[in-house]
PDB file of C-alpha atoms in Angstrom:
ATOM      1  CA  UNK T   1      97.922  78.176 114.275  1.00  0.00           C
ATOM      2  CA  UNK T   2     100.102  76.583 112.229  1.00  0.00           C
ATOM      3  CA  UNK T   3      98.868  76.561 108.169  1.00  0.00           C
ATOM      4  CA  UNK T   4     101.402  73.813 106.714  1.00  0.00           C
ATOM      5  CA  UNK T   5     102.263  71.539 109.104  1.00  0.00           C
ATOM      6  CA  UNK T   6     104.565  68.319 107.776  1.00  0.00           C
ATOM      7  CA  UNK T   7     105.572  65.721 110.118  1.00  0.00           C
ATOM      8  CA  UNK T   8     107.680  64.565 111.144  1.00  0.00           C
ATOM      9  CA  UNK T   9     110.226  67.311 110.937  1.00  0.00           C
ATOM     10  CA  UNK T  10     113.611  64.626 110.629  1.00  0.00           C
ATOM     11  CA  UNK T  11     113.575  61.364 109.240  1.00  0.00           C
ATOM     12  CA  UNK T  12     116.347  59.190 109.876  1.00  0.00           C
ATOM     13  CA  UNK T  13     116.223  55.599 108.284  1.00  0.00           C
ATOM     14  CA  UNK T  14     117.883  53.233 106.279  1.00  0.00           C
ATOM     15  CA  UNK T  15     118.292  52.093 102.844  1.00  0.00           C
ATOM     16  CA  UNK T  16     115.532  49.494 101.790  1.00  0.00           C
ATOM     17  CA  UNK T  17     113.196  51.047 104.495  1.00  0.00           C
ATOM     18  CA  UNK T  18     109.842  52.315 103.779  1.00  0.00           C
ATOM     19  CA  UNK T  19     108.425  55.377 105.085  1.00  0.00           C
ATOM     20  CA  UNK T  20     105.933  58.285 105.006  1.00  0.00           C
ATOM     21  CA  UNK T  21     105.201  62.115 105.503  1.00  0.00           C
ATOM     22  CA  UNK T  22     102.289  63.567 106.440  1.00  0.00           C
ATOM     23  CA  UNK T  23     101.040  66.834 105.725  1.00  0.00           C
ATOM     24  CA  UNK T  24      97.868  69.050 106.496  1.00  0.00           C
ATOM     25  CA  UNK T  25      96.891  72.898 105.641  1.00  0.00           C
ATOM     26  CA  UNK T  26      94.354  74.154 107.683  1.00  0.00           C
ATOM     27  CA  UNK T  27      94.423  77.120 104.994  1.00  0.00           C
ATOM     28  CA  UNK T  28      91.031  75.836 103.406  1.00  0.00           C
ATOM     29  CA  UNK T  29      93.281  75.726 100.464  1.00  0.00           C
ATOM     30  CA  UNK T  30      92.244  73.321  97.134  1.00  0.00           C
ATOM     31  CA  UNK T  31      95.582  72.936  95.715  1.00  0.00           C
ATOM     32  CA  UNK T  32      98.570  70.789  97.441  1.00  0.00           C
ATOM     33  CA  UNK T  33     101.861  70.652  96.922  1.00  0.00           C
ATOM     34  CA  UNK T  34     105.466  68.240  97.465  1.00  0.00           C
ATOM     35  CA  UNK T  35     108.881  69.673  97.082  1.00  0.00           C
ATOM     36  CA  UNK T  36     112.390  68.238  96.813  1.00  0.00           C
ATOM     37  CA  UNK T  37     115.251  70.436  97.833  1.00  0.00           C
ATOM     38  CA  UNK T  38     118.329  68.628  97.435  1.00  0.00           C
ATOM     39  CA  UNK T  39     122.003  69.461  98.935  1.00  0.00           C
ATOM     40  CA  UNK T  40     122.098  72.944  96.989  1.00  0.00           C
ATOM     41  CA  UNK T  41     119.279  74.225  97.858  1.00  0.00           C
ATOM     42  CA  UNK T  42     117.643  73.779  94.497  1.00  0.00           C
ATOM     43  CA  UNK T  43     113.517  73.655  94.907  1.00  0.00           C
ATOM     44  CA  UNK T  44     111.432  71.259  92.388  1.00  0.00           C
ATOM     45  CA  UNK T  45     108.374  70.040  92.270  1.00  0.00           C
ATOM     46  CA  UNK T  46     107.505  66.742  92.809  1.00  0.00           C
ATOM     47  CA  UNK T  47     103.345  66.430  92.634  1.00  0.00           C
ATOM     48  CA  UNK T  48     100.275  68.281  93.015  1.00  0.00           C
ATOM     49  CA  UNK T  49      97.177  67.751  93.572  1.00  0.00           C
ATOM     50  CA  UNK T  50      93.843  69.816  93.069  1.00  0.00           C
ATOM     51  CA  UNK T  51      90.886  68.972  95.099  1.00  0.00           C
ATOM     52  CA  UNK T  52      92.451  65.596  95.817  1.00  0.00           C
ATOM     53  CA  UNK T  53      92.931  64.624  92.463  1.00  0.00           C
ATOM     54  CA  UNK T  54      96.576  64.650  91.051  1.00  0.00           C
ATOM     55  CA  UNK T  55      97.924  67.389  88.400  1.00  0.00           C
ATOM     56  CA  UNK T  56     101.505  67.106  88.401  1.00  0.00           C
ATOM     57  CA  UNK T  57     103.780  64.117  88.181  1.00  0.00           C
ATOM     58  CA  UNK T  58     107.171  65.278  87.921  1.00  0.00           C
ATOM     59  CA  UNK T  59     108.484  62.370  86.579  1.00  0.00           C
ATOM     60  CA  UNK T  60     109.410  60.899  90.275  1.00  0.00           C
ATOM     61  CA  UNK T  61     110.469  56.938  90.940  1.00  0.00           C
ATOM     62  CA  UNK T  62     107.360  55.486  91.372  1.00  0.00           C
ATOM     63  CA  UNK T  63     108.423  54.567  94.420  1.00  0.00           C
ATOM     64  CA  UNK T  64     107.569  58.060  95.440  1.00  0.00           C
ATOM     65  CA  UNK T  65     103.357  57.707  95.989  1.00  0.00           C
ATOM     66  CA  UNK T  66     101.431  60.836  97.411  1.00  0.00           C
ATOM     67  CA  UNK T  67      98.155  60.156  98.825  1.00  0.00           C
ATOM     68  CA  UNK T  68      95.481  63.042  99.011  1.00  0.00           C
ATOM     69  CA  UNK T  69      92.560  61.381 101.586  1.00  0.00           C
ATOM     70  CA  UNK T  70      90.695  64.987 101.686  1.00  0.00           C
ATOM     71  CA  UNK T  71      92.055  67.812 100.222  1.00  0.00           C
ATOM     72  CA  UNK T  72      93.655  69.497 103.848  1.00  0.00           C
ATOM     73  CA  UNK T  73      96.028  66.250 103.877  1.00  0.00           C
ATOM     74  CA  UNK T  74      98.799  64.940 101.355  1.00  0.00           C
ATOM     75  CA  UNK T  75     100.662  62.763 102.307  1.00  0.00           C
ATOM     76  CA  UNK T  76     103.925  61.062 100.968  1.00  0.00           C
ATOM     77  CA  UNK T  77     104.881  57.289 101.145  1.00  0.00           C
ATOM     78  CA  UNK T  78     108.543  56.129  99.787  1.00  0.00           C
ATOM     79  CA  UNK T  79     108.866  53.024  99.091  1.00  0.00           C
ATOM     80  CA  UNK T  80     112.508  50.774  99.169  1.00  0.00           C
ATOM     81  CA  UNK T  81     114.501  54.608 100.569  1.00  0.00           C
ATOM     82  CA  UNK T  82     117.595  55.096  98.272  1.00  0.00           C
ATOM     83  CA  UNK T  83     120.767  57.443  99.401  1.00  0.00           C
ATOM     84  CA  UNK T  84     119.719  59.595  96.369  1.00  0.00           C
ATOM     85  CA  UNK T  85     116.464  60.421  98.684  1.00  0.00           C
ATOM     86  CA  UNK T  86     118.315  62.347 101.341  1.00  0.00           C
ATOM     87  CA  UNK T  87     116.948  65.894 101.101  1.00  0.00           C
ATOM     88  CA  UNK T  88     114.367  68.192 102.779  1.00  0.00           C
ATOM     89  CA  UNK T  89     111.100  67.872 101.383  1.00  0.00           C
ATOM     90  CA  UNK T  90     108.417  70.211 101.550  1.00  0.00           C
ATOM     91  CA  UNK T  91     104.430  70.456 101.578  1.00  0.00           C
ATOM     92  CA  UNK T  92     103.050  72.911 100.237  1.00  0.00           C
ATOM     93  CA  UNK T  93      99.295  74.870  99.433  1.00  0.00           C
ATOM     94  CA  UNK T  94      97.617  77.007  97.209  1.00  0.00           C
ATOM     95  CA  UNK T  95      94.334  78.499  97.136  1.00  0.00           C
ATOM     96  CA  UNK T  96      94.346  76.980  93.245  1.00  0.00           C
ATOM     97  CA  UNK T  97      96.171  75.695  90.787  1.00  0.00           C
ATOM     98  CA  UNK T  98      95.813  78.453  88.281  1.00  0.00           C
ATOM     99  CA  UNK T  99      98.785  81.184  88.002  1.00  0.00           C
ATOM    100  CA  UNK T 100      99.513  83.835  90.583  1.00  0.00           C
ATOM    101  CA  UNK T 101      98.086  82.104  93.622  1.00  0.00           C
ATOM    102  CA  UNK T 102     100.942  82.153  96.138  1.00  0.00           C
ATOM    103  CA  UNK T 103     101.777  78.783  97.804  1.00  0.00           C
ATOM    104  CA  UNK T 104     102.566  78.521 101.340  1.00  0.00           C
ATOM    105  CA  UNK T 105     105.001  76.215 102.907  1.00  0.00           C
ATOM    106  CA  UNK T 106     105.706  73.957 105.386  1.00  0.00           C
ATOM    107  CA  UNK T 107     108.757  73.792 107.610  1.00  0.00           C
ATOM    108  CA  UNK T 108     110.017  71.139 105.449  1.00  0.00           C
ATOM    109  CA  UNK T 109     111.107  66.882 106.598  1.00  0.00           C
ATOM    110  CA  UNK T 110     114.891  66.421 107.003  1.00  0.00           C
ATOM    111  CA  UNK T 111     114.787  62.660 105.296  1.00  0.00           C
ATOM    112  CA  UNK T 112     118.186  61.331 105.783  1.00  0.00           C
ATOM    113  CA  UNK T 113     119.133  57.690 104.615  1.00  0.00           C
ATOM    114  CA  UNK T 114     121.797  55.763 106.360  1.00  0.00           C
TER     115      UNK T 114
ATOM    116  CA  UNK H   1     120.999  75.617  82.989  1.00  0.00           C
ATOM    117  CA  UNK H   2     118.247  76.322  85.464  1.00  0.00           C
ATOM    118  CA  UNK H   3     115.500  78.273  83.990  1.00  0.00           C
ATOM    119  CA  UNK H   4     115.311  81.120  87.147  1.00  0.00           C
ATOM    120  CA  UNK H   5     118.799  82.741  87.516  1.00  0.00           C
ATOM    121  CA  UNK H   6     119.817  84.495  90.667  1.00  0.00           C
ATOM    122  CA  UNK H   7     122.645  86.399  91.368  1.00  0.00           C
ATOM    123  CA  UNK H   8     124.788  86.849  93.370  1.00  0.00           C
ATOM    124  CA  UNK H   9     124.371  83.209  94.252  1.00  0.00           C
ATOM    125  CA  UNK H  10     125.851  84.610  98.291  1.00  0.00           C
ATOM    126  CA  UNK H  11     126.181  88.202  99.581  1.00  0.00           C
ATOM    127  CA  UNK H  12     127.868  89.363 103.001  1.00  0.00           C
ATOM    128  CA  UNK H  13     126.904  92.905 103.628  1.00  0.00           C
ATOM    129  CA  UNK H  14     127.616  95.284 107.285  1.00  0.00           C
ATOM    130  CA  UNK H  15     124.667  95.266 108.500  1.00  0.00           C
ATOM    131  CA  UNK H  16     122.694  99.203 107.721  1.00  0.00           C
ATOM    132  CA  UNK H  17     123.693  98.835 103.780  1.00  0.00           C
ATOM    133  CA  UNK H  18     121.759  98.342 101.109  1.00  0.00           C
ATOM    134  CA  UNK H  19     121.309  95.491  98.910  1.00  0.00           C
ATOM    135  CA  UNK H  20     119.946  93.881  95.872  1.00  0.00           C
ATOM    136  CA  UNK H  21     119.022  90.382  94.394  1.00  0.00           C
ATOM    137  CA  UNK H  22     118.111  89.688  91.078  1.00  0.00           C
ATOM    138  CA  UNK H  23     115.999  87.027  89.265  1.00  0.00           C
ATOM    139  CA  UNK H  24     116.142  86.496  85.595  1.00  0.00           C
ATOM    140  CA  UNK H  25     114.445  84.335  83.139  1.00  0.00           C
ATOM    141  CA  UNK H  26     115.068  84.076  79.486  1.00  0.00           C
ATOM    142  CA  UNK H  27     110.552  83.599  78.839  1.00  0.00           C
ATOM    143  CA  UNK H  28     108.201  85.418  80.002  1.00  0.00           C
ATOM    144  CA  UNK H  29     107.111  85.236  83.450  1.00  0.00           C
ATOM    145  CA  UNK H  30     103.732  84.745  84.141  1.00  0.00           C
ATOM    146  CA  UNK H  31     103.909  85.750  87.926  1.00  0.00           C
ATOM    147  CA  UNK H  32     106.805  85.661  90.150  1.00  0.00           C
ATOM    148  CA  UNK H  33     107.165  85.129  93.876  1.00  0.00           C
ATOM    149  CA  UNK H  34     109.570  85.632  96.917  1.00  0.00           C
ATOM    150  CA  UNK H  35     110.162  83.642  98.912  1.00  0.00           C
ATOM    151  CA  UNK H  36     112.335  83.818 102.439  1.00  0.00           C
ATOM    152  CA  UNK H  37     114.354  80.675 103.843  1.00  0.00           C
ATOM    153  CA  UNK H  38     115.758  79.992 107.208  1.00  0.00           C
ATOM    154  CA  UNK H  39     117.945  77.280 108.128  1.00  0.00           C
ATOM    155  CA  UNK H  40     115.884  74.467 108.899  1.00  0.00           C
ATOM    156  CA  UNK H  41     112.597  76.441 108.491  1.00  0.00           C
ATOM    157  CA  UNK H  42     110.790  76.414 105.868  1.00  0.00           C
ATOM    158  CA  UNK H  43     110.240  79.355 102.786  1.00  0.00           C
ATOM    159  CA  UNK H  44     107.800  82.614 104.188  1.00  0.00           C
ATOM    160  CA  UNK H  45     106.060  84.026 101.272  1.00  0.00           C
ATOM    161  CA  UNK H  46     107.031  88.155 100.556  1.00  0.00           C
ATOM    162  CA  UNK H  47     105.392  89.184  97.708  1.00  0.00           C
ATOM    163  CA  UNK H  48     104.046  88.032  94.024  1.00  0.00           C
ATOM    164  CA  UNK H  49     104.458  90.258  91.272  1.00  0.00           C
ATOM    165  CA  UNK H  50     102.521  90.133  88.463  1.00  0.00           C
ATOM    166  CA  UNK H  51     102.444  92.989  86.012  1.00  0.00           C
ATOM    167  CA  UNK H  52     105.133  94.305  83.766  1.00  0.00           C
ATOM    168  CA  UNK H  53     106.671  97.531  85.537  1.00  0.00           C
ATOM    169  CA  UNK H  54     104.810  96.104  89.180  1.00  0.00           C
ATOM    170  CA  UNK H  55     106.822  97.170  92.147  1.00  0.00           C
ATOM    171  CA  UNK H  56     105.110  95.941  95.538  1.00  0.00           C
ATOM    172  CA  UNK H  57     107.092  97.132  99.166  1.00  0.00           C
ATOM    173  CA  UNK H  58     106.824  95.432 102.995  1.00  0.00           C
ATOM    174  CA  UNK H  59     108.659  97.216 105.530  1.00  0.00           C
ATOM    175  CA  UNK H  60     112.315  97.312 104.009  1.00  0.00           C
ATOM    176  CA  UNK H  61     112.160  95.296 101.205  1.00  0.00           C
ATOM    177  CA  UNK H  62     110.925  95.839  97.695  1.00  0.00           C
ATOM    178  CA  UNK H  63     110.236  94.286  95.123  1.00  0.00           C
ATOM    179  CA  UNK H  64     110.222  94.686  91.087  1.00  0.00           C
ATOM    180  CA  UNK H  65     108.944  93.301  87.773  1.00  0.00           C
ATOM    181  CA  UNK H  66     110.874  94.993  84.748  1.00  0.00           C
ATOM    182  CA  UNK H  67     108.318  95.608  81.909  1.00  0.00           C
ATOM    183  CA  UNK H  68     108.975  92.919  79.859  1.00  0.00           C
ATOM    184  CA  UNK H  69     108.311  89.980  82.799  1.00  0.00           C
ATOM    185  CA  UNK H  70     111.495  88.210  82.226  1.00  0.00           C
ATOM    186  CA  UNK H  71     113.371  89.433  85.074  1.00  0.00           C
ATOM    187  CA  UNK H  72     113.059  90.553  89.016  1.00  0.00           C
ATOM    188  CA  UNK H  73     114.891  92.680  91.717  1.00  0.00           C
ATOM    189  CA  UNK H  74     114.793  92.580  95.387  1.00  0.00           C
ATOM    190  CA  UNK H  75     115.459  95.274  97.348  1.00  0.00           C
ATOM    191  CA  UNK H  76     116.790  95.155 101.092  1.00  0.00           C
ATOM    192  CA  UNK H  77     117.235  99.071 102.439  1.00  0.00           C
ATOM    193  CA  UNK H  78     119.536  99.558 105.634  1.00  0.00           C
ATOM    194  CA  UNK H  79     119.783  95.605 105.606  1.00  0.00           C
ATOM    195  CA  UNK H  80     119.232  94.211 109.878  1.00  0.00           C
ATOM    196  CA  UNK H  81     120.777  90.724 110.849  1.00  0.00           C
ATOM    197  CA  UNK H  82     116.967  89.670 110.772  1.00  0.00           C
ATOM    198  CA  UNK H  83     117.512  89.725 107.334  1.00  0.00           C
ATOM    199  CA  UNK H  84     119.766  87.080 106.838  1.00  0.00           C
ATOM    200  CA  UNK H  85     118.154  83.825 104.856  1.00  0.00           C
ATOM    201  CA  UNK H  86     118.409  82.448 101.534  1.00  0.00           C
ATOM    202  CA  UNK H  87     115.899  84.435  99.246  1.00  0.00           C
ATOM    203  CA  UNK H  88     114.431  82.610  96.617  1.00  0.00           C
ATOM    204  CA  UNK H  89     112.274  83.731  93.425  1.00  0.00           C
ATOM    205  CA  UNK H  90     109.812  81.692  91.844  1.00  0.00           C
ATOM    206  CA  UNK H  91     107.606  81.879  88.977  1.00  0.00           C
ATOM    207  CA  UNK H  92     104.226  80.243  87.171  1.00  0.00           C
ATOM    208  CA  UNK H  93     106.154  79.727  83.886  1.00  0.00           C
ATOM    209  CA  UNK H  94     102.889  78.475  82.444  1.00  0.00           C
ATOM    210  CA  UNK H  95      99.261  79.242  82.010  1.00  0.00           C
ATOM    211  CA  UNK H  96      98.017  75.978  82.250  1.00  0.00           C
ATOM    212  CA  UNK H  97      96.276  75.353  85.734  1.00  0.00           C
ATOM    213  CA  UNK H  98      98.900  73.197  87.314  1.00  0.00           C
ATOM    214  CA  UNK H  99     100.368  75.321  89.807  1.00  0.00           C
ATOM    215  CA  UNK H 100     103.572  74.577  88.437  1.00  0.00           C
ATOM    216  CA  UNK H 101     106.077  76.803  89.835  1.00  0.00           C
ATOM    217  CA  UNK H 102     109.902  77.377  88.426  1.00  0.00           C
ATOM    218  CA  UNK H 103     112.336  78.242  91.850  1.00  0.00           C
ATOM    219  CA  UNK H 104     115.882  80.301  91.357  1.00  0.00           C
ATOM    220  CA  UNK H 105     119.016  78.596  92.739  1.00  0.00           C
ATOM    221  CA  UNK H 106     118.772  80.942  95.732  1.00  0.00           C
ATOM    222  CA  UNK H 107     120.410  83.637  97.115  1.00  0.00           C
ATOM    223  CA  UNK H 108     122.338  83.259 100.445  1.00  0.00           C
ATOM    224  CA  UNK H 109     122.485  86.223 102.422  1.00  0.00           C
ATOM    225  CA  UNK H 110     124.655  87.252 105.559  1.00  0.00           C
ATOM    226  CA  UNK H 111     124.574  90.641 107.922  1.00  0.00           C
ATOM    227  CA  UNK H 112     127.592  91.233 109.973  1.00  0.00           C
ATOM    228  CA  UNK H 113     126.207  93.211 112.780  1.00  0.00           C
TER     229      UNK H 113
END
């Protein structure tokens, strides 16, 4: 039943390490999201993508690649983890990219680096 | 500065009083959202507000858009301990089809029962 799902839900890994976080929406959505919430809670954007093309680069390290095989799935790889990356981050959907479609969340990926 | 204001930034009320959030932008919102966080959960979508003067209500809380789009209020009557989260606004700060949302600092709310 679940609409956004992320997994996996914590991430525990070291510096140097490369890893990845999946994400589907079984929303029929066309518009997905990724979210950084860092240590105070504050929410930006990192990318979206509309119909599995990408929209929004938020100026993220590109060692921050999102992957969009269909557009129910985006997923997030991170290459050569950093301290700086410890945060929650969070998938997200729309039904479109345009203004006042409300985006729905995931439960968010505890990434902690060691 | 961040571009969504909230205040307070944390609020302890007895639980059965009434409370208020606010969410204030210095440009025009194009459409604003709330948005409810639990720890290690992620946010539940409330309500999106999109017309000057719109006022939208679900079960206790309610919602505002002051005519001139630029800021927000959120209402909690007779407040439960269910309502404890961190309450977040959001808002399409641009027309362009992006999807581009703006988020608040948050709002951290606590009922004592």
């Amino acid at each position: 039943d679940t609409a956004v799902s992320q997994t996996p839900k914590y991430l525990v890994t070291q510096m140097g390490n490369d890893k990845s976080i999946k994400c589907e929406q079984n929303l029929g959505h066309d518009t997905m999201y990724w979210y950084k919430q860092d240590s105070k809670k504050f929410l930006k954007i990192m990318f979206s993508y509309n119909n599995k093309e990408l929209i929004i680069n938020e100026t993220v390290p590109n060692r921050f690649s999102p992957k969009s095989p269909d557009k129910a799935h985006l997923n997030l790889h991170i290459n050569s983890l950093e301290l700086g990356d410890s945060a929650v981050y969070f998938c997200a959907s729309s039904g479109g990219a345009g203004i006042n479609q409300p985006q729905h969340f995931g439960d968010g990926t505890r990434l902690s680096i060691l | 500065s961040q571009e969504l204001e909230q205040s307070p930034q944390s609020l302890i009320v007895q639980e059965g009083k009434n409370l208020t959030i606010n969410c204030t932008s210095s440009k025009t919102l194009y459409g604003l959202y709330w948005y409810k966080q639990k720890y290690g959960e992620g946010l539940i979508f409330l309500m999106m507000l999109q017309k000057g003067g719109e006022e939208k209500s679900h079960e206790k809380i309610t919602a505002k858009l002051d005519e001139k789009k630029q800021q927000s209020s959120l209402h909690i009557t007779a407040s439960q301990p269910s309502h404890a989260g961190i309450y977040l606004c959001g808002a399409d700060r641009e027309t362009s089809n992006t999807g581009k949302l703006i988020f608040g600092q948050g709002t951290t709310l606590q009922v004592k029962p």
